[in-house]
Amino acid sequence: MKNLIKGLKKLSETTEVGFLEVLSPNFIKRYTNFSNFEEMLKSSGSIIESEKDFIELEKSPQWNDFVCQNTKFNSWEEMIKTSADLFFYQLLDN
């Protein structure tokens, strides 16, 4: 219970979580064929120069297919949800 309270306090102090914090190298190494998210993007052939590019990539069936073929997930949505769940679980557990 003490750890939960400590974790909730830490979570309440967190105002913004970076995308690469959630998709950490440890997460990527464990669940994909890559060492980090940047390597994964590069391998997909995707060029991301702006937030708009990334939003378009997320909607792309080709990206979803790439995720299915190169990760332990059945979709990009599943991958993101799992990474966020694990990130916040670890935050609460510390």
PDB file of N, CA and C in Angstrom:
ATOM      1  N   MET A   1       0.826  -1.189   0.000  1.00  0.00           N
ATOM      2  CA  MET A   1       0.000   0.000   0.000  1.00  0.00           C
ATOM      3  C   MET A   1       0.875   1.260   0.000  1.00  0.00           C
ATOM      4  N   LYS A   2       1.959   1.192   0.759  1.00  0.00           N
ATOM      5  CA  LYS A   2       2.872   2.331   0.833  1.00  0.00           C
ATOM      6  C   LYS A   2       3.466   2.632  -0.544  1.00  0.00           C
ATOM      7  N   ASN A   3       3.847   1.575  -1.292  1.00  0.00           N
ATOM      8  CA  ASN A   3       4.397   1.761  -2.636  1.00  0.00           C
ATOM      9  C   ASN A   3       3.357   2.338  -3.584  1.00  0.00           C
ATOM     10  N   LEU A   4       2.101   1.919  -3.437  1.00  0.00           N
ATOM     11  CA  LEU A   4       1.030   2.436  -4.284  1.00  0.00           C
ATOM     12  C   LEU A   4       0.852   3.930  -4.052  1.00  0.00           C
ATOM     13  N   ILE A   5       0.834   4.340  -2.802  1.00  0.00           N
ATOM     14  CA  ILE A   5       0.688   5.762  -2.478  1.00  0.00           C
ATOM     15  C   ILE A   5       1.871   6.554  -3.024  1.00  0.00           C
ATOM     16  N   LYS A   6       3.066   6.012  -2.856  1.00  0.00           N
ATOM     17  CA  LYS A   6       4.273   6.662  -3.382  1.00  0.00           C
ATOM     18  C   LYS A   6       4.183   6.780  -4.908  1.00  0.00           C
ATOM     19  N   GLY A   7       3.739   5.707  -5.567  1.00  0.00           N
ATOM     20  CA  GLY A   7       3.607   5.714  -7.019  1.00  0.00           C
ATOM     21  C   GLY A   7       2.557   6.693  -7.496  1.00  0.00           C
ATOM     22  N   LEU A   8       1.424   6.759  -6.800  1.00  0.00           N
ATOM     23  CA  LEU A   8       0.370   7.707  -7.171  1.00  0.00           C
ATOM     24  C   LEU A   8       0.847   9.143  -7.007  1.00  0.00           C
ATOM     25  N   LYS A   9       1.619   9.394  -5.964  1.00  0.00           N
ATOM     26  CA  LYS A   9       2.171  10.737  -5.767  1.00  0.00           C
ATOM     27  C   LYS A   9       3.115  11.081  -6.915  1.00  0.00           C
ATOM     28  N   LYS A  10       3.965  10.137  -7.272  1.00  0.00           N
ATOM     29  CA  LYS A  10       4.904  10.344  -8.376  1.00  0.00           C
ATOM     30  C   LYS A  10       4.147  10.584  -9.681  1.00  0.00           C
ATOM     31  N   LEU A  11       3.082   9.810  -9.902  1.00  0.00           N
ATOM     32  CA  LEU A  11       2.268   9.962 -11.104  1.00  0.00           C
ATOM     33  C   LEU A  11       1.599  11.326 -11.135  1.00  0.00           C
ATOM     34  N   SER A  12       1.117  11.792  -9.993  1.00  0.00           N
ATOM     35  CA  SER A  12       0.442  13.090  -9.943  1.00  0.00           C
ATOM     36  C   SER A  12       1.410  14.237 -10.223  1.00  0.00           C
ATOM     37  N   GLU A  13       2.697  14.018  -9.986  1.00  0.00           N
ATOM     38  CA  GLU A  13       3.707  15.039 -10.255  1.00  0.00           C
ATOM     39  C   GLU A  13       4.147  15.037 -11.714  1.00  0.00           C
ATOM     40  N   THR A  14       3.762  13.997 -12.440  1.00  0.00           N
ATOM     41  CA  THR A  14       4.130  13.879 -13.840  1.00  0.00           C
ATOM     42  C   THR A  14       3.104  14.623 -14.680  1.00  0.00           C
ATOM     43  N   THR A  15       3.538  15.679 -15.350  1.00  0.00           N
ATOM     44  CA  THR A  15       2.602  16.454 -16.146  1.00  0.00           C
ATOM     45  C   THR A  15       2.621  16.039 -17.613  1.00  0.00           C
ATOM     46  N   GLU A  16       3.732  15.509 -18.049  1.00  0.00           N
ATOM     47  CA  GLU A  16       3.843  15.119 -19.453  1.00  0.00           C
ATOM     48  C   GLU A  16       4.790  13.932 -19.558  1.00  0.00           C
ATOM     49  N   VAL A  17       4.397  12.979 -20.371  1.00  0.00           N
ATOM     50  CA  VAL A  17       5.223  11.800 -20.586  1.00  0.00           C
ATOM     51  C   VAL A  17       5.647  11.791 -22.043  1.00  0.00           C
ATOM     52  N   GLY A  18       6.938  11.702 -22.271  1.00  0.00           N
ATOM     53  CA  GLY A  18       7.448  11.663 -23.629  1.00  0.00           C
ATOM     54  C   GLY A  18       7.156  10.332 -24.303  1.00  0.00           C
ATOM     55  N   PHE A  19       6.903  10.393 -25.581  1.00  0.00           N
ATOM     56  CA  PHE A  19       6.587   9.208 -26.371  1.00  0.00           C
ATOM     57  C   PHE A  19       7.689   8.162 -26.258  1.00  0.00           C
ATOM     58  N   LEU A  20       8.936   8.612 -26.296  1.00  0.00           N
ATOM     59  CA  LEU A  20      10.053   7.671 -26.224  1.00  0.00           C
ATOM     60  C   LEU A  20      10.278   7.133 -24.816  1.00  0.00           C
ATOM     61  N   GLU A  21       9.670   7.768 -23.823  1.00  0.00           N
ATOM     62  CA  GLU A  21       9.703   7.198 -22.474  1.00  0.00           C
ATOM     63  C   GLU A  21       8.801   5.970 -22.417  1.00  0.00           C
ATOM     64  N   VAL A  22       7.652   6.071 -23.047  1.00  0.00           N
ATOM     65  CA  VAL A  22       6.695   4.960 -23.059  1.00  0.00           C
ATOM     66  C   VAL A  22       7.218   3.830 -23.942  1.00  0.00           C
ATOM     67  N   LEU A  23       7.754   4.179 -25.093  1.00  0.00           N
ATOM     68  CA  LEU A  23       8.345   3.184 -25.997  1.00  0.00           C
ATOM     69  C   LEU A  23       9.853   3.144 -25.747  1.00  0.00           C
ATOM     70  N   SER A  24      10.207   2.822 -24.545  1.00  0.00           N
ATOM     71  CA  SER A  24      11.610   2.828 -24.124  1.00  0.00           C
ATOM     72  C   SER A  24      12.416   1.759 -24.861  1.00  0.00           C
ATOM     73  N   PRO A  25      13.730   1.921 -24.908  1.00  0.00           N
ATOM     74  CA  PRO A  25      14.566   0.880 -25.515  1.00  0.00           C
ATOM     75  C   PRO A  25      14.335  -0.501 -24.889  1.00  0.00           C
ATOM     76  N   ASN A  26      14.126  -0.556 -23.577  1.00  0.00           N
ATOM     77  CA  ASN A  26      13.866  -1.852 -22.935  1.00  0.00           C
ATOM     78  C   ASN A  26      12.590  -2.491 -23.466  1.00  0.00           C
ATOM     79  N   PHE A  27      11.543  -1.694 -23.605  1.00  0.00           N
ATOM     80  CA  PHE A  27      10.280  -2.210 -24.141  1.00  0.00           C
ATOM     81  C   PHE A  27      10.478  -2.684 -25.585  1.00  0.00           C
ATOM     82  N   ILE A  28      11.120  -1.856 -26.391  1.00  0.00           N
ATOM     83  CA  ILE A  28      11.325  -2.190 -27.803  1.00  0.00           C
ATOM     84  C   ILE A  28      12.162  -3.458 -27.938  1.00  0.00           C
ATOM     85  N   LYS A  29      13.231  -3.573 -27.172  1.00  0.00           N
ATOM     86  CA  LYS A  29      14.080  -4.776 -27.237  1.00  0.00           C
ATOM     87  C   LYS A  29      13.309  -6.029 -26.840  1.00  0.00           C
ATOM     88  N   ARG A  30      12.452  -5.894 -25.859  1.00  0.00           N
ATOM     89  CA  ARG A  30      11.721  -7.061 -25.350  1.00  0.00           C
ATOM     90  C   ARG A  30      10.618  -7.535 -26.303  1.00  0.00           C
ATOM     91  N   TYR A  31       9.943  -6.599 -26.960  1.00  0.00           N
ATOM     92  CA  TYR A  31       8.747  -6.951 -27.722  1.00  0.00           C
ATOM     93  C   TYR A  31       8.868  -6.811 -29.240  1.00  0.00           C
ATOM     94  N   THR A  32      10.036  -6.377 -29.721  1.00  0.00           N
ATOM     95  CA  THR A  32      10.194  -6.210 -31.171  1.00  0.00           C
ATOM     96  C   THR A  32      11.525  -6.807 -31.625  1.00  0.00           C
ATOM     97  N   ASN A  33      11.792  -6.671 -32.916  1.00  0.00           N
ATOM     98  CA  ASN A  33      13.054  -7.123 -33.497  1.00  0.00           C
ATOM     99  C   ASN A  33      14.100  -6.001 -33.530  1.00  0.00           C
ATOM    100  N   PHE A  34      13.894  -4.936 -32.750  1.00  0.00           N
ATOM    101  CA  PHE A  34      14.745  -3.752 -32.826  1.00  0.00           C
ATOM    102  C   PHE A  34      15.306  -3.369 -31.458  1.00  0.00           C
ATOM    103  N   SER A  35      16.305  -2.477 -31.486  1.00  0.00           N
ATOM    104  CA  SER A  35      16.946  -2.016 -30.249  1.00  0.00           C
ATOM    105  C   SER A  35      16.273  -0.782 -29.664  1.00  0.00           C
ATOM    106  N   ASN A  36      15.659   0.029 -30.521  1.00  0.00           N
ATOM    107  CA  ASN A  36      14.970   1.231 -30.054  1.00  0.00           C
ATOM    108  C   ASN A  36      13.930   1.645 -31.094  1.00  0.00           C
ATOM    109  N   PHE A  37      13.085   2.595 -30.727  1.00  0.00           N
ATOM    110  CA  PHE A  37      11.989   2.983 -31.614  1.00  0.00           C
ATOM    111  C   PHE A  37      12.493   3.662 -32.883  1.00  0.00           C
ATOM    112  N   GLU A  38      13.560   4.438 -32.770  1.00  0.00           N
ATOM    113  CA  GLU A  38      14.113   5.099 -33.952  1.00  0.00           C
ATOM    114  C   GLU A  38      14.555   4.063 -34.987  1.00  0.00           C
ATOM    115  N   GLU A  39      15.193   2.999 -34.519  1.00  0.00           N
ATOM    116  CA  GLU A  39      15.620   1.922 -35.416  1.00  0.00           C
ATOM    117  C   GLU A  39      14.405   1.255 -36.069  1.00  0.00           C
ATOM    118  N   MET A  40      13.359   1.084 -35.301  1.00  0.00           N
ATOM    119  CA  MET A  40      12.133   0.483 -35.824  1.00  0.00           C
ATOM    120  C   MET A  40      11.541   1.348 -36.938  1.00  0.00           C
ATOM    121  N   LEU A  41      11.470   2.652 -36.701  1.00  0.00           N
ATOM    122  CA  LEU A  41      10.952   3.561 -37.727  1.00  0.00           C
ATOM    123  C   LEU A  41      11.808   3.512 -38.988  1.00  0.00           C
ATOM    124  N   LYS A  42      13.110   3.576 -38.802  1.00  0.00           N
ATOM    125  CA  LYS A  42      14.032   3.564 -39.940  1.00  0.00           C
ATOM    126  C   LYS A  42      13.866   2.285 -40.756  1.00  0.00           C
ATOM    127  N   SER A  43      13.761   1.165 -40.082  1.00  0.00           N
ATOM    128  CA  SER A  43      13.611  -0.117 -40.759  1.00  0.00           C
ATOM    129  C   SER A  43      12.311  -0.203 -41.550  1.00  0.00           C
ATOM    130  N   SER A  44      11.298   0.507 -41.087  1.00  0.00           N
ATOM    131  CA  SER A  44      10.005   0.481 -41.781  1.00  0.00           C
ATOM    132  C   SER A  44      10.036   1.283 -43.076  1.00  0.00           C
ATOM    133  N   GLY A  45      11.069   2.119 -43.231  1.00  0.00           N
ATOM    134  CA  GLY A  45      11.158   2.963 -44.413  1.00  0.00           C
ATOM    135  C   GLY A  45      10.370   4.254 -44.270  1.00  0.00           C
ATOM    136  N   SER A  46       9.815   4.475 -43.102  1.00  0.00           N
ATOM    137  CA  SER A  46       9.011   5.672 -42.857  1.00  0.00           C
ATOM    138  C   SER A  46       9.910   6.862 -42.568  1.00  0.00           C
ATOM    139  N   ILE A  47       9.537   7.996 -43.112  1.00  0.00           N
ATOM    140  CA  ILE A  47      10.260   9.235 -42.849  1.00  0.00           C
ATOM    141  C   ILE A  47       9.335  10.132 -42.037  1.00  0.00           C
ATOM    142  N   ILE A  48       9.752  10.409 -40.826  1.00  0.00           N
ATOM    143  CA  ILE A  48       8.948  11.225 -39.919  1.00  0.00           C
ATOM    144  C   ILE A  48       9.692  12.531 -39.667  1.00  0.00           C
ATOM    145  N   GLU A  49       9.137  13.609 -40.188  1.00  0.00           N
ATOM    146  CA  GLU A  49       9.755  14.919 -39.998  1.00  0.00           C
ATOM    147  C   GLU A  49       8.880  15.856 -39.177  1.00  0.00           C
ATOM    148  N   SER A  50       7.666  15.415 -38.893  1.00  0.00           N
ATOM    149  CA  SER A  50       6.756  16.261 -38.126  1.00  0.00           C
ATOM    150  C   SER A  50       5.734  15.398 -37.399  1.00  0.00           C
ATOM    151  N   GLU A  51       5.017  16.041 -36.508  1.00  0.00           N
ATOM    152  CA  GLU A  51       3.946  15.341 -35.790  1.00  0.00           C
ATOM    153  C   GLU A  51       2.882  14.866 -36.778  1.00  0.00           C
ATOM    154  N   LYS A  52       2.624  15.683 -37.796  1.00  0.00           N
ATOM    155  CA  LYS A  52       1.639  15.319 -38.824  1.00  0.00           C
ATOM    156  C   LYS A  52       2.064  14.029 -39.534  1.00  0.00           C
ATOM    157  N   ASP A  53       3.349  13.911 -39.858  1.00  0.00           N
ATOM    158  CA  ASP A  53       3.854  12.687 -40.502  1.00  0.00           C
ATOM    159  C   ASP A  53       3.593  11.471 -39.621  1.00  0.00           C
ATOM    160  N   PHE A  54       3.816  11.638 -38.329  1.00  0.00           N
ATOM    161  CA  PHE A  54       3.636  10.510 -37.419  1.00  0.00           C
ATOM    162  C   PHE A  54       2.164  10.130 -37.295  1.00  0.00           C
ATOM    163  N   ILE A  55       1.300  11.120 -37.240  1.00  0.00           N
ATOM    164  CA  ILE A  55      -0.142  10.850 -37.169  1.00  0.00           C
ATOM    165  C   ILE A  55      -0.591  10.094 -38.411  1.00  0.00           C
ATOM    166  N   GLU A  56      -0.090  10.497 -39.569  1.00  0.00           N
ATOM    167  CA  GLU A  56      -0.425   9.790 -40.813  1.00  0.00           C
ATOM    168  C   GLU A  56       0.108   8.361 -40.790  1.00  0.00           C
ATOM    169  N   LEU A  57       1.313   8.188 -40.273  1.00  0.00           N
ATOM    170  CA  LEU A  57       1.900   6.852 -40.182  1.00  0.00           C
ATOM    171  C   LEU A  57       1.031   5.939 -39.327  1.00  0.00           C
ATOM    172  N   GLU A  58       0.571   6.449 -38.191  1.00  0.00           N
ATOM    173  CA  GLU A  58      -0.253   5.643 -37.280  1.00  0.00           C
ATOM    174  C   GLU A  58      -1.533   5.147 -37.944  1.00  0.00           C
ATOM    175  N   LYS A  59      -2.055   5.914 -38.887  1.00  0.00           N
ATOM    176  CA  LYS A  59      -3.296   5.544 -39.588  1.00  0.00           C
ATOM    177  C   LYS A  59      -3.049   4.573 -40.736  1.00  0.00           C
ATOM    178  N   SER A  60      -1.811   4.395 -41.100  1.00  0.00           N
ATOM    179  CA  SER A  60      -1.444   3.628 -42.288  1.00  0.00           C
ATOM    180  C   SER A  60      -1.577   2.119 -42.082  1.00  0.00           C
ATOM    181  N   PRO A  61      -2.272   1.435 -42.986  1.00  0.00           N
ATOM    182  CA  PRO A  61      -2.336  -0.031 -42.909  1.00  0.00           C
ATOM    183  C   PRO A  61      -0.949  -0.666 -43.048  1.00  0.00           C
ATOM    184  N   GLN A  62      -0.054  -0.021 -43.801  1.00  0.00           N
ATOM    185  CA  GLN A  62       1.297  -0.547 -43.973  1.00  0.00           C
ATOM    186  C   GLN A  62       2.053  -0.541 -42.640  1.00  0.00           C
ATOM    187  N   TRP A  63       1.855   0.498 -41.842  1.00  0.00           N
ATOM    188  CA  TRP A  63       2.504   0.564 -40.531  1.00  0.00           C
ATOM    189  C   TRP A  63       1.966  -0.542 -39.628  1.00  0.00           C
ATOM    190  N   ASN A  64       0.672  -0.723 -39.645  1.00  0.00           N
ATOM    191  CA  ASN A  64       0.068  -1.776 -38.832  1.00  0.00           C
ATOM    192  C   ASN A  64       0.601  -3.146 -39.257  1.00  0.00           C
ATOM    193  N   ASP A  65       0.725  -3.361 -40.562  1.00  0.00           N
ATOM    194  CA  ASP A  65       1.293  -4.622 -41.065  1.00  0.00           C
ATOM    195  C   ASP A  65       2.740  -4.786 -40.604  1.00  0.00           C
ATOM    196  N   PHE A  66       3.497  -3.696 -40.671  1.00  0.00           N
ATOM    197  CA  PHE A  66       4.894  -3.727 -40.228  1.00  0.00           C
ATOM    198  C   PHE A  66       4.979  -4.106 -38.748  1.00  0.00           C
ATOM    199  N   VAL A  67       4.127  -3.509 -37.936  1.00  0.00           N
ATOM    200  CA  VAL A  67       4.097  -3.820 -36.501  1.00  0.00           C
ATOM    201  C   VAL A  67       3.766  -5.295 -36.291  1.00  0.00           C
ATOM    202  N   CYS A  68       2.781  -5.793 -37.015  1.00  0.00           N
ATOM    203  CA  CYS A  68       2.388  -7.212 -36.886  1.00  0.00           C
ATOM    204  C   CYS A  68       3.536  -8.152 -37.246  1.00  0.00           C
ATOM    205  N   GLN A  69       4.300  -7.798 -38.261  1.00  0.00           N
ATOM    206  CA  GLN A  69       5.368  -8.665 -38.754  1.00  0.00           C
ATOM    207  C   GLN A  69       6.658  -8.570 -37.936  1.00  0.00           C
ATOM    208  N   ASN A  70       6.851  -7.468 -37.218  1.00  0.00           N
ATOM    209  CA  ASN A  70       8.138  -7.227 -36.556  1.00  0.00           C
ATOM    210  C   ASN A  70       8.065  -7.057 -35.046  1.00  0.00           C
ATOM    211  N   THR A  71       6.901  -7.330 -34.483  1.00  0.00           N
ATOM    212  CA  THR A  71       6.736  -7.229 -33.032  1.00  0.00           C
ATOM    213  C   THR A  71       5.926  -8.422 -32.537  1.00  0.00           C
ATOM    214  N   LYS A  72       5.721  -8.459 -31.249  1.00  0.00           N
ATOM    215  CA  LYS A  72       4.902  -9.517 -30.649  1.00  0.00           C
ATOM    216  C   LYS A  72       3.435  -9.104 -30.548  1.00  0.00           C
ATOM    217  N   PHE A  73       3.064  -8.053 -31.271  1.00  0.00           N
ATOM    218  CA  PHE A  73       1.705  -7.515 -31.190  1.00  0.00           C
ATOM    219  C   PHE A  73       0.945  -7.719 -32.493  1.00  0.00           C
ATOM    220  N   ASN A  74      -0.372  -7.716 -32.372  1.00  0.00           N
ATOM    221  CA  ASN A  74      -1.241  -7.888 -33.536  1.00  0.00           C
ATOM    222  C   ASN A  74      -1.636  -6.571 -34.177  1.00  0.00           C
ATOM    223  N   SER A  75      -1.283  -5.462 -33.533  1.00  0.00           N
ATOM    224  CA  SER A  75      -1.604  -4.142 -34.089  1.00  0.00           C
ATOM    225  C   SER A  75      -0.779  -3.066 -33.388  1.00  0.00           C
ATOM    226  N   TRP A  76      -0.691  -1.907 -34.034  1.00  0.00           N
ATOM    227  CA  TRP A  76      -0.025  -0.751 -33.443  1.00  0.00           C
ATOM    228  C   TRP A  76      -0.768  -0.325 -32.176  1.00  0.00           C
ATOM    229  N   GLU A  77      -2.092  -0.344 -32.238  1.00  0.00           N
ATOM    230  CA  GLU A  77      -2.905   0.032 -31.081  1.00  0.00           C
ATOM    231  C   GLU A  77      -2.592  -0.860 -29.873  1.00  0.00           C
ATOM    232  N   GLU A  78      -2.478  -2.159 -30.103  1.00  0.00           N
ATOM    233  CA  GLU A  78      -2.148  -3.084 -29.020  1.00  0.00           C
ATOM    234  C   GLU A  78      -0.751  -2.792 -28.460  1.00  0.00           C
ATOM    235  N   MET A  79       0.186  -2.471 -29.339  1.00  0.00           N
ATOM    236  CA  MET A  79       1.549  -2.184 -28.903  1.00  0.00           C
ATOM    237  C   MET A  79       1.585  -0.934 -28.022  1.00  0.00           C
ATOM    238  N   ILE A  80       0.917   0.119 -28.455  1.00  0.00           N
ATOM    239  CA  ILE A  80       0.894   1.369 -27.697  1.00  0.00           C
ATOM    240  C   ILE A  80       0.193   1.181 -26.352  1.00  0.00           C
ATOM    241  N   LYS A  81      -0.922   0.486 -26.357  1.00  0.00           N
ATOM    242  CA  LYS A  81      -1.657   0.253 -25.111  1.00  0.00           C
ATOM    243  C   LYS A  81      -0.798  -0.534 -24.122  1.00  0.00           C
ATOM    244  N   THR A  82      -0.137  -1.571 -24.603  1.00  0.00           N
ATOM    245  CA  THR A  82       0.710  -2.380 -23.726  1.00  0.00           C
ATOM    246  C   THR A  82       1.868  -1.561 -23.176  1.00  0.00           C
ATOM    247  N   SER A  83       2.502  -0.770 -24.034  1.00  0.00           N
ATOM    248  CA  SER A  83       3.640   0.033 -23.570  1.00  0.00           C
ATOM    249  C   SER A  83       3.196   1.062 -22.534  1.00  0.00           C
ATOM    250  N   ALA A  84       2.053   1.690 -22.742  1.00  0.00           N
ATOM    251  CA  ALA A  84       1.546   2.668 -21.772  1.00  0.00           C
ATOM    252  C   ALA A  84       1.178   1.987 -20.458  1.00  0.00           C
ATOM    253  N   ASP A  85       0.507   0.845 -20.543  1.00  0.00           N
ATOM    254  CA  ASP A  85       0.146   0.102 -19.326  1.00  0.00           C
ATOM    255  C   ASP A  85       1.391  -0.252 -18.517  1.00  0.00           C
ATOM    256  N   LEU A  86       2.408  -0.786 -19.193  1.00  0.00           N
ATOM    257  CA  LEU A  86       3.641  -1.172 -18.502  1.00  0.00           C
ATOM    258  C   LEU A  86       4.367   0.039 -17.922  1.00  0.00           C
ATOM    259  N   PHE A  87       4.388   1.125 -18.676  1.00  0.00           N
ATOM    260  CA  PHE A  87       5.047   2.346 -18.211  1.00  0.00           C
ATOM    261  C   PHE A  87       4.413   2.838 -16.913  1.00  0.00           C
ATOM    262  N   PHE A  88       3.087   2.936 -16.899  1.00  0.00           N
ATOM    263  CA  PHE A  88       2.411   3.453 -15.711  1.00  0.00           C
ATOM    264  C   PHE A  88       2.440   2.458 -14.556  1.00  0.00           C
ATOM    265  N   TYR A  89       2.411   1.178 -14.863  1.00  0.00           N
ATOM    266  CA  TYR A  89       2.545   0.168 -13.817  1.00  0.00           C
ATOM    267  C   TYR A  89       3.908   0.310 -13.130  1.00  0.00           C
ATOM    268  N   GLN A  90       4.961   0.475 -13.930  1.00  0.00           N
ATOM    269  CA  GLN A  90       6.308   0.637 -13.367  1.00  0.00           C
ATOM    270  C   GLN A  90       6.416   1.929 -12.569  1.00  0.00           C
ATOM    271  N   LEU A  91       5.776   2.973 -13.063  1.00  0.00           N
ATOM    272  CA  LEU A  91       5.793   4.251 -12.357  1.00  0.00           C
ATOM    273  C   LEU A  91       5.119   4.119 -10.993  1.00  0.00           C
ATOM    274  N   LEU A  92       4.004   3.412 -10.955  1.00  0.00           N
ATOM    275  CA  LEU A  92       3.287   3.214  -9.693  1.00  0.00           C
ATOM    276  C   LEU A  92       4.024   2.268  -8.755  1.00  0.00           C
ATOM    277  N   ASP A  93       4.778   1.339  -9.331  1.00  0.00           N
ATOM    278  CA  ASP A  93       5.464   0.321  -8.534  1.00  0.00           C
ATOM    279  C   ASP A  93       6.747   0.839  -7.886  1.00  0.00           C
ATOM    280  N   ASN A  94       7.303   1.930  -8.423  1.00  0.00           N
ATOM    281  CA  ASN A  94       8.579   2.454  -7.893  1.00  0.00           C
ATOM    282  C   ASN A  94       8.390   3.422  -6.783  1.00  0.00           C
TER     283      ASN A  94
END
